[in-house]
CSV table of C-alpha atoms in Angstrom, one decimal:
chain,number,residue,atom,x,y,z
A,195,MET,CA,79.9,-9.6,24.0
A,196,ASN,CA,79.3,-11.5,21.0
A,197,THR,CA,82.8,-11.0,19.2
A,198,GLU,CA,84.0,-13.9,17.8
A,199,THR,CA,87.5,-15.1,19.3
A,200,LYS,CA,87.2,-18.7,20.0
A,201,ASN,CA,90.3,-20.6,19.7
A,202,LYS,CA,92.4,-17.9,19.5
A,203,ARG,CA,95.7,-16.9,21.2
A,204,VAL,CA,97.6,-13.8,21.7
A,205,VAL,CA,101.2,-13.8,22.3
A,206,PHE,CA,103.0,-10.6,23.7
A,207,THR,CA,106.2,-9.9,25.0
A,208,MET,CA,106.4,-8.4,28.4
A,209,GLY,CA,107.6,-5.1,27.8
A,210,GLY,CA,109.7,-3.4,30.4
A,211,LYS,CA,113.5,-3.8,30.5
A,212,GLY,CA,114.6,-2.3,26.9
A,213,GLY,CA,117.3,-4.2,24.7
A,214,VAL,CA,117.2,-7.5,26.4
A,215,GLY,CA,116.0,-9.4,22.9
A,216,LYS,CA,112.2,-9.1,22.8
A,217,THR,CA,111.9,-8.3,19.4
A,218,GLY,CA,114.8,-10.6,18.5
A,219,LEU,CA,112.8,-13.0,20.2
A,220,MET,CA,109.6,-12.4,18.4
A,221,VAL,CA,111.0,-12.4,15.1
A,222,ALA,CA,112.2,-15.9,15.8
A,223,LEU,CA,108.7,-17.1,17.2
A,224,ALA,CA,107.3,-15.7,13.8
A,225,GLU,CA,109.8,-17.5,11.8
A,226,TRP,CA,108.8,-20.5,13.6
A,227,PHE,CA,105.4,-20.4,13.0
A,228,GLU,CA,106.0,-19.6,9.2
A,229,ALA,CA,108.0,-22.7,9.2
A,230,ASN,CA,105.0,-24.6,10.3
A,231,GLU,CA,102.7,-22.9,8.1
A,232,ILE,CA,100.7,-21.5,10.7
A,233,PRO,CA,98.9,-18.1,9.8
A,234,PHE,CA,99.7,-15.5,12.2
A,235,THR,CA,99.1,-11.5,12.8
A,236,LEU,CA,102.0,-9.3,13.5
A,237,LEU,CA,101.4,-6.3,15.7
A,238,ASP,CA,104.3,-3.8,16.5
A,239,LEU,CA,103.1,-2.0,20.0
A,240,ASP,CA,106.7,-0.6,20.5
A,241,THR,CA,105.8,3.1,19.4
A,242,GLU,CA,109.2,3.9,21.0
A,243,ASN,CA,111.2,1.6,18.9
A,244,LYS,CA,112.9,3.4,16.0
A,245,ALA,CA,112.5,1.8,12.4
A,246,ARG,CA,115.8,-0.3,12.7
A,247,GLY,CA,115.7,-2.9,15.2
A,248,SER,CA,111.9,-2.8,15.3
A,249,LEU,CA,109.4,-5.8,14.2
A,250,LYS,CA,108.5,-3.9,11.2
A,251,HIS,CA,112.2,-3.5,10.2
A,252,PHE,CA,112.2,-7.3,10.1
A,253,PHE,CA,108.9,-7.8,8.6
A,254,ASN,CA,108.4,-4.9,6.4
A,255,GLY,CA,104.7,-4.3,5.5
A,256,SER,CA,103.1,-7.3,7.2
A,257,VAL,CA,103.2,-5.8,10.6
A,258,ALA,CA,100.4,-3.1,11.9
A,259,LYS,CA,102.1,-0.5,14.2
A,260,VAL,CA,99.5,0.0,17.0
A,261,ASN,CA,100.0,3.1,19.4
A,262,ILE,CA,98.9,1.5,22.7
A,263,HIS,CA,99.1,4.9,24.7
A,264,THR,CA,95.3,5.8,24.0
A,265,PRO,CA,92.6,5.3,26.2
A,266,ALA,CA,91.8,2.3,24.2
A,267,GLY,CA,95.0,0.8,25.2
A,268,LEU,CA,95.3,-2.9,23.9
A,269,ASP,CA,91.7,-3.1,22.2
A,270,ALA,CA,93.9,-3.9,18.9
A,271,PHE,CA,94.0,-7.2,20.3
A,272,VAL,CA,90.3,-7.8,20.1
A,273,ASP,CA,90.0,-6.3,16.5
A,274,HIS,CA,92.5,-8.3,15.3
A,275,LEU,CA,91.4,-11.4,16.9
A,276,GLU,CA,87.9,-10.8,15.3
A,277,SER,CA,89.3,-9.9,11.7
A,278,GLY,CA,92.5,-11.7,11.5
A,279,ALA,CA,94.4,-14.8,12.0
A,280,ALA,CA,93.7,-17.1,15.1
A,281,ILE,CA,97.1,-16.2,16.4
A,282,ILE,CA,98.4,-12.9,17.3
A,283,LEU,CA,102.0,-11.6,18.0
A,284,ALA,CA,102.6,-8.5,19.8
A,285,ASP,CA,105.8,-6.9,20.6
A,286,MET,CA,105.2,-4.6,23.4
A,287,GLY,CA,107.6,-1.7,24.1
A,288,ALA,CA,109.6,-0.8,26.9
A,289,GLY,CA,107.5,0.8,29.8
A,290,SER,CA,104.0,-0.7,28.6
A,291,GLY,CA,103.4,-2.5,31.7
A,292,GLN,CA,100.9,-0.3,33.4
A,293,ILE,CA,99.0,-0.2,30.0
A,294,ALA,CA,98.7,-3.5,29.8
A,295,SER,CA,97.9,-4.2,33.5
A,296,ASP,CA,95.0,-1.6,33.0
A,297,TRP,CA,94.1,-3.1,29.9
A,298,PHE,CA,93.8,-6.5,31.9
A,299,ASP,CA,92.2,-5.3,34.5
A,300,ALA,CA,89.4,-3.7,32.3
A,301,MET,CA,88.9,-6.4,29.7
A,302,TYR,CA,90.2,-9.5,30.6
A,303,ASP,CA,87.1,-11.1,32.0
A,304,ASP,CA,85.2,-10.2,28.7
A,305,VAL,CA,87.4,-11.2,26.2
A,306,SER,CA,88.7,-14.3,27.9
A,307,ALA,CA,84.5,-15.6,27.9
A,308,THR,CA,84.8,-15.4,24.3
A,309,GLY,CA,87.6,-18.4,24.4
A,310,ALA,CA,90.8,-16.3,23.5
A,311,ARG,CA,94.0,-17.0,25.8
A,312,PHE,CA,97.0,-15.0,26.4
A,313,THR,CA,100.8,-15.9,26.5
A,314,ALA,CA,102.8,-13.5,27.9
A,315,VAL,CA,106.7,-13.8,26.9
A,316,GLY,CA,109.5,-12.4,29.3
A,317,VAL,CA,113.1,-12.4,28.2
A,318,VAL,CA,115.6,-12.5,31.2
A,319,THR,CA,119.3,-12.0,30.9
A,320,PRO,CA,122.1,-11.7,33.3
A,321,ASP,CA,121.1,-8.3,34.0
A,322,PRO,CA,118.9,-8.3,37.5
A,323,ALA,CA,116.7,-5.6,36.2
A,324,SER,CA,115.4,-8.0,33.5
A,325,VAL,CA,114.5,-10.5,35.9
A,326,GLU,CA,112.5,-7.7,37.8
A,327,SER,CA,110.9,-6.7,35.1
A,328,VAL,CA,109.4,-10.0,34.2
A,329,LEU,CA,108.6,-10.5,37.9
A,330,THR,CA,106.7,-7.2,38.0
A,331,TRP,CA,104.6,-8.3,34.9
A,332,ALA,CA,103.7,-11.4,36.5
A,333,ASN,CA,102.7,-9.6,39.5
A,334,ARG,CA,100.3,-7.9,37.6
A,335,LEU,CA,99.0,-10.2,35.1
A,336,GLN,CA,98.8,-13.2,37.6
A,337,GLU,CA,97.0,-16.3,36.1
A,338,ARG,CA,95.4,-14.4,33.4
A,339,ALA,CA,98.0,-15.1,31.2
A,340,GLN,CA,100.7,-18.4,30.6
A,341,TYR,CA,104.2,-17.6,30.8
A,342,VAL,CA,107.0,-18.4,28.6
A,343,VAL,CA,110.6,-17.1,29.9
A,344,VAL,CA,113.3,-17.1,27.8
A,345,GLN,CA,116.8,-17.0,29.0
A,346,ASN,CA,118.6,-14.9,26.4
A,347,ALA,CA,122.3,-15.6,26.8
A,348,THR,CA,124.1,-12.0,26.0
A,349,SER,CA,127.7,-13.8,25.9
A,350,PRO,CA,128.9,-16.9,25.6
A,351,GLN,CA,129.3,-17.6,29.5
A,352,SER,CA,125.9,-16.1,30.3
A,353,ASP,CA,125.5,-16.2,34.3
A,354,PHE,CA,121.7,-16.3,34.9
A,355,SER,CA,122.2,-16.3,39.1
A,356,TYR,CA,119.3,-13.9,39.5
A,357,TRP,CA,116.7,-15.8,37.4
A,358,ASP,CA,118.0,-19.2,38.7
A,359,SER,CA,118.4,-18.3,42.3
A,360,ALA,CA,116.3,-15.1,43.3
A,361,GLU,CA,113.8,-15.8,45.7
A,362,GLN,CA,110.9,-13.7,44.1
A,363,ALA,CA,112.0,-15.7,41.0
A,364,ILE,CA,111.8,-19.2,42.5
A,365,ARG,CA,108.5,-18.2,44.0
A,366,PHE,CA,107.3,-16.9,40.5
A,367,ARG,CA,108.3,-20.4,39.1
A,368,GLU,CA,106.3,-22.0,42.0
A,369,ALA,CA,103.3,-20.2,41.4
A,370,LEU,CA,102.7,-19.7,37.7
A,371,SER,CA,104.8,-22.5,36.0
A,372,PRO,CA,106.2,-20.5,33.4
A,373,ILE,CA,107.8,-22.9,30.6
A,374,VAL,CA,111.5,-21.7,30.3
A,375,ILE,CA,113.3,-21.8,27.1
A,376,ARG,CA,117.0,-20.8,25.9
A,377,MET,CA,118.1,-18.8,23.2
A,378,GLU,CA,121.8,-19.3,23.0
A,379,PHE,CA,124.5,-16.6,22.4
A,380,ARG,CA,124.7,-15.6,18.9
A,381,LEU,CA,128.1,-14.4,17.2
A,382,ALA,CA,128.4,-10.7,16.5
A,383,GLU,CA,129.4,-11.4,12.8
A,384,LEU,CA,125.7,-13.0,12.5
A,385,GLU,CA,123.8,-10.8,14.7
A,386,ASN,CA,124.9,-7.2,13.8
A,387,PRO,CA,124.5,-7.3,10.2
A,388,ALA,CA,121.4,-8.9,10.4
A,389,ARG,CA,119.9,-6.3,13.1
A,390,GLN,CA,121.5,-3.5,10.9
A,391,HIS,CA,119.9,-4.7,7.7
A,392,GLY,CA,116.7,-6.3,9.4
A,393,ILE,CA,117.4,-10.0,7.9
A,394,ARG,CA,115.9,-12.8,9.8
A,395,LEU,CA,117.5,-16.0,10.6
A,396,GLY,CA,115.8,-17.9,8.0
A,397,GLN,CA,117.1,-15.7,5.5
A,398,VAL,CA,120.5,-15.9,6.5
A,399,ALA,CA,120.0,-19.8,6.5
A,400,THR,CA,118.4,-20.0,3.1
A,401,ARG,CA,121.0,-17.0,1.5
A,402,GLN,CA,117.5,-15.1,0.7
A,403,ASN,CA,119.2,-11.7,1.3
A,404,ALA,CA,121.6,-9.3,-0.7
A,405,ILE,CA,124.2,-8.6,2.4
A,406,ASN,CA,127.5,-10.6,1.1
A,407,GLU,CA,128.7,-10.9,4.8
A,408,LEU,CA,125.6,-12.9,5.9
A,409,LYS,CA,126.2,-15.4,2.9
A,410,ARG,CA,129.2,-16.9,4.3
A,411,ALA,CA,129.4,-20.4,4.6
A,412,SER,CA,130.3,-20.4,8.3
A,413,ILE,CA,127.8,-17.7,9.0
A,414,VAL,CA,124.8,-19.6,6.8
A,415,MET,CA,125.7,-22.8,8.8
A,416,ARG,CA,125.6,-20.9,12.3
A,417,ALA,CA,122.4,-19.4,11.3
A,418,GLU,CA,121.1,-22.9,10.6
A,419,SER,CA,122.4,-24.3,13.7
A,420,TYR,CA,120.7,-21.4,15.8
A,421,ARG,CA,117.4,-21.7,13.9
A,422,ARG,CA,117.1,-25.5,14.7
A,423,ARG,CA,118.0,-25.4,18.3
A,424,LEU,CA,115.6,-22.4,18.9
A,425,PHE,CA,112.8,-23.8,17.1
A,426,SER,CA,113.5,-27.1,19.1
A,427,GLU,CA,113.1,-24.9,22.3
A,428,PHE,CA,109.8,-23.3,20.7
A,429,ASP,CA,108.2,-26.9,20.1
A,430,ARG,CA,108.7,-27.5,23.8
A,431,ALA,CA,106.5,-24.7,24.6
A,432,LYS,CA,103.8,-25.4,21.6
A,433,GLU,CA,101.2,-25.9,23.8
A,434,ILE,CA,100.8,-22.1,24.9
A,435,PHE,CA,101.9,-20.7,21.7
A,436,LEU,CA,99.1,-22.2,19.9
A,437,PRO,CA,95.2,-21.8,20.2
B,231,MET,CA,41.5,29.8,-12.1
B,232,ASP,CA,42.1,30.9,-15.8
B,233,PRO,CA,42.3,28.0,-18.0
B,234,THR,CA,45.5,29.1,-19.7
B,235,LEU,CA,47.4,29.4,-16.2
B,236,LEU,CA,45.9,25.9,-15.1
B,237,SER,CA,47.2,24.5,-18.3
B,238,LEU,CA,50.6,26.5,-17.7
B,239,LEU,CA,50.3,24.9,-13.8
B,240,ASP,CA,50.1,21.5,-15.2
B,241,SER,CA,52.9,21.6,-17.6
B,242,ILE,CA,55.4,22.6,-14.6
B,243,PRO,CA,56.5,19.4,-13.2
B,244,GLN,CA,56.7,18.9,-9.2
B,245,LYS,CA,60.1,19.8,-8.0
B,246,SER,CA,62.2,17.4,-5.8
B,247,PRO,CA,62.4,18.3,-2.0
B,248,ARG,CA,64.4,21.3,-1.3
B,249,SER,CA,66.3,19.5,1.4
B,250,LYS,CA,68.0,16.1,1.0
B,251,LEU,CA,66.9,15.4,4.4
B,252,GLU,CA,63.4,15.4,3.5
B,253,THR,CA,63.2,11.8,2.7
B,254,HIS,CA,64.4,11.1,6.2
B,255,ARG,CA,61.9,13.2,7.8
B,256,GLU,CA,60.1,10.5,9.9
B,257,LEU,CA,63.6,8.9,11.1
B,258,ILE,CA,65.0,12.3,12.1
B,259,ARG,CA,61.8,12.9,14.0
B,260,GLN,CA,61.8,9.6,15.9
B,261,LEU,CA,65.6,9.9,16.7
B,262,ARG,CA,64.7,13.6,18.2
B,263,ARG,CA,62.0,12.0,20.0
B,264,LYS,CA,64.6,9.1,21.7
B,265,GLY,CA,66.7,12.0,22.9
B,266,CYS,CA,69.2,11.9,20.3
B,267,THR,CA,71.6,15.1,20.0
B,268,TYR,CA,72.1,16.8,16.5
B,269,ARG,CA,75.5,14.9,16.5
B,270,ASP,CA,74.0,11.7,16.9
B,271,ILE,CA,71.7,12.1,14.1
B,272,VAL,CA,74.4,13.1,11.9
B,273,ARG,CA,76.4,10.1,12.9
B,274,ILE,CA,73.5,7.7,12.0
B,275,LEU,CA,72.8,9.3,9.2
B,276,HIS,CA,76.5,8.7,8.0
B,277,GLU,CA,76.8,5.2,9.0
B,278,ARG,CA,73.2,3.9,8.4
B,279,VAL,CA,71.9,5.9,5.4
B,280,GLY,CA,75.5,6.9,3.8
B,281,LEU,CA,74.3,10.6,4.0
B,282,GLU,CA,76.8,13.2,4.7
B,283,VAL,CA,75.5,16.0,6.4
B,284,ALA,CA,76.5,18.8,8.8
B,285,VAL,CA,75.2,19.4,12.3
B,286,SER,CA,73.9,22.8,11.3
B,287,THR,CA,71.9,21.4,8.6
B,288,ILE,CA,70.0,19.0,11.0
B,289,HIS,CA,69.5,22.2,13.1
B,290,SER,CA,68.2,24.3,10.4
B,291,PHE,CA,65.9,21.3,9.1
B,292,ILE,CA,64.1,20.7,12.6
B,293,LYS,CA,64.0,24.4,13.3
B,294,VAL,CA,62.4,25.3,10.3
B,295,ARG,CA,59.6,22.9,10.2
B,296,ALA,CA,59.3,23.4,14.2
B,297,LYS,CA,58.2,26.9,13.5
B,298,HIS,CA,55.0,25.7,11.8
B,299,ARG,CA,54.3,23.0,14.5
B,300,LYS,CA,51.5,23.7,17.4
B,301,GLN,CA,52.4,23.3,20.8
B,302,LEU,CA,51.4,20.0,22.2
B,303,GLN,CA,49.8,19.8,25.5
B,304,TYR,CA,51.6,17.0,27.2
B,305,GLU,CA,49.6,15.0,29.7
B,306,LEU,CA,50.7,12.3,32.6
B,307,PRO,CA,49.3,9.0,31.9
B,308,PRO,CA,46.6,7.9,34.7
B,309,LEU,CA,47.9,5.7,37.5
B,310,GLU,CA,47.8,2.1,37.4
B,311,PRO,CA,48.3,-0.4,39.9
B,312,GLU,CA,52.0,-1.7,40.4
B,313,SER,CA,50.9,-5.2,39.2
B,314,THR,CA,49.1,-4.0,36.3
B,315,ARG,CA,51.6,-1.8,34.9
B,316,SER,CA,54.5,-4.4,34.7
B,317,GLY,CA,52.6,-7.2,33.7
B,318,VAL,CA,53.8,-9.5,36.7
B,319,SER,CA,52.1,-11.0,39.2
B,320,PRO,CA,53.1,-10.4,43.2
B,321,ASP,CA,54.0,-14.2,43.5
B,322,ASP,CA,56.3,-13.9,40.1
B,323,VAL,CA,58.1,-10.9,41.9
B,324,THR,CA,58.4,-12.7,45.0
B,325,SER,CA,60.0,-15.9,43.3
B,326,ARG,CA,62.0,-13.7,41.3
B,327,ILE,CA,63.4,-11.9,44.4
B,328,ALA,CA,64.2,-15.2,46.1
B,329,ALA,CA,65.8,-16.4,42.7
B,330,LEU,CA,68.2,-13.3,42.6
B,331,LYS,CA,69.0,-13.8,46.2
B,332,ALA,CA,70.2,-17.4,45.7
B,333,LYS,CA,72.1,-16.1,42.7
B,334,PRO,CA,76.0,-16.7,44.0
B,335,VAL,CA,77.7,-13.1,44.1
B,336,GLN,CA,80.7,-13.0,41.3
B,337,GLN,CA,83.9,-12.6,43.4
B,338,LYS,CA,85.3,-9.2,42.5
B,339,ALA,CA,89.0,-9.7,43.1
B,340,LYS,CA,90.7,-13.3,42.3
B,341,PRO,CA,93.1,-14.2,45.2
B,342,LYS,CA,97.0,-13.6,43.7
B,343,HIS,CA,98.7,-16.4,43.4
B,344,PHE,CA,102.0,-14.6,43.1
B,345,HIS,CA,103.5,-11.9,45.1
B,346,PHE,CA,106.0,-9.7,43.7
B,347,GLU,CA,107.1,-6.5,46.1
B,348,GLU,CA,108.3,-4.2,43.2
B,349,SER,CA,110.3,-1.9,45.6
B,350,GLU,CA,112.5,-5.0,47.0
B,351,PRO,CA,115.5,-5.8,45.7
B,352,LEU,CA,116.2,-9.4,44.3
B,353,ARG,CA,117.3,-11.7,47.3
B,354,LEU,CA,119.5,-14.7,46.1
B,355,VAL,CA,118.7,-17.9,48.0
B,356,GLY,CA,121.9,-19.2,49.6
B,357,GLN,CA,123.8,-16.2,49.8
B,358,GLY,CA,121.8,-14.9,52.3
B,359,GLY,CA,121.4,-11.2,50.8
B,360,SER,CA,120.3,-8.9,48.2
B,361,ARG,CA,122.2,-7.6,45.2
């Protein structure tokens, strides 16, 4: 294979459990790359996700929607790596595990031989099903990807017992050494209208939006704080977010 | 021929080939010899030559011209010694076989570092049970 994908990285969400915050995480990660002035290509592989709340909703016009439910599966990675930026951010939809697994089985050796690297991002919540989903993906992908696990607090006092203390999760951390980062609980007054209108945290923090309820001083300051702390978490994992 | 008719003939210019494929005749012939199907040829003409043509057109083009072609008598080539045919001496072959045998076989499956039984529930450590 002479496709040129050296020094490139694909960062993708481990689809599986829906509604855990995968897209929200990917939106924030894209903002982190933007803030650091590092170009990236956004792929929305979540064909089930409706327009509202999808990656395309937040980054209108700059997101390629890709249907992975074809025999070619995730071949879009290869094509975009060759022609686009050094980094691909791909938001996988719920239930895409088998497709990803099959694609890695068929293509990983050749793609990785060109120098491309993969980072699998899992999002866990207090719901044990979200933990099982991440472990299932890791079981299939093994060391073919590096792992980031995001603890997404869905309430002010989120309990991550299943992620912290389940025997299988402990074994996963020991075997594949994921970098664990935290995404703190966000106030509904900020989160809900932002999702409704496809407004990113940075657009709230800088008041670059037309939604009055997102321009309140307290909401703007909250957005700044969330963003700063989340970016600081991303900084900790920068080694496996960058090529 | 009558000089008047000859003059008339001279005054009529040569028409361009009736088929747009005429200029690619040799290419099409060689592609067929390589075993390409009509569809393959249509694709190659589109991708490499920028020529849009239907499969049926290729078929007709070949068929019409094949009518006037004499059947060739195919013959098997004469037998040659093995080493002459491949151009490699027996000693070289022996050394190549030895090198191939010495080449390490790539492991098909990598050992798994992490195992998760998807059908089993999560077991919380220190609480002696599952959820």
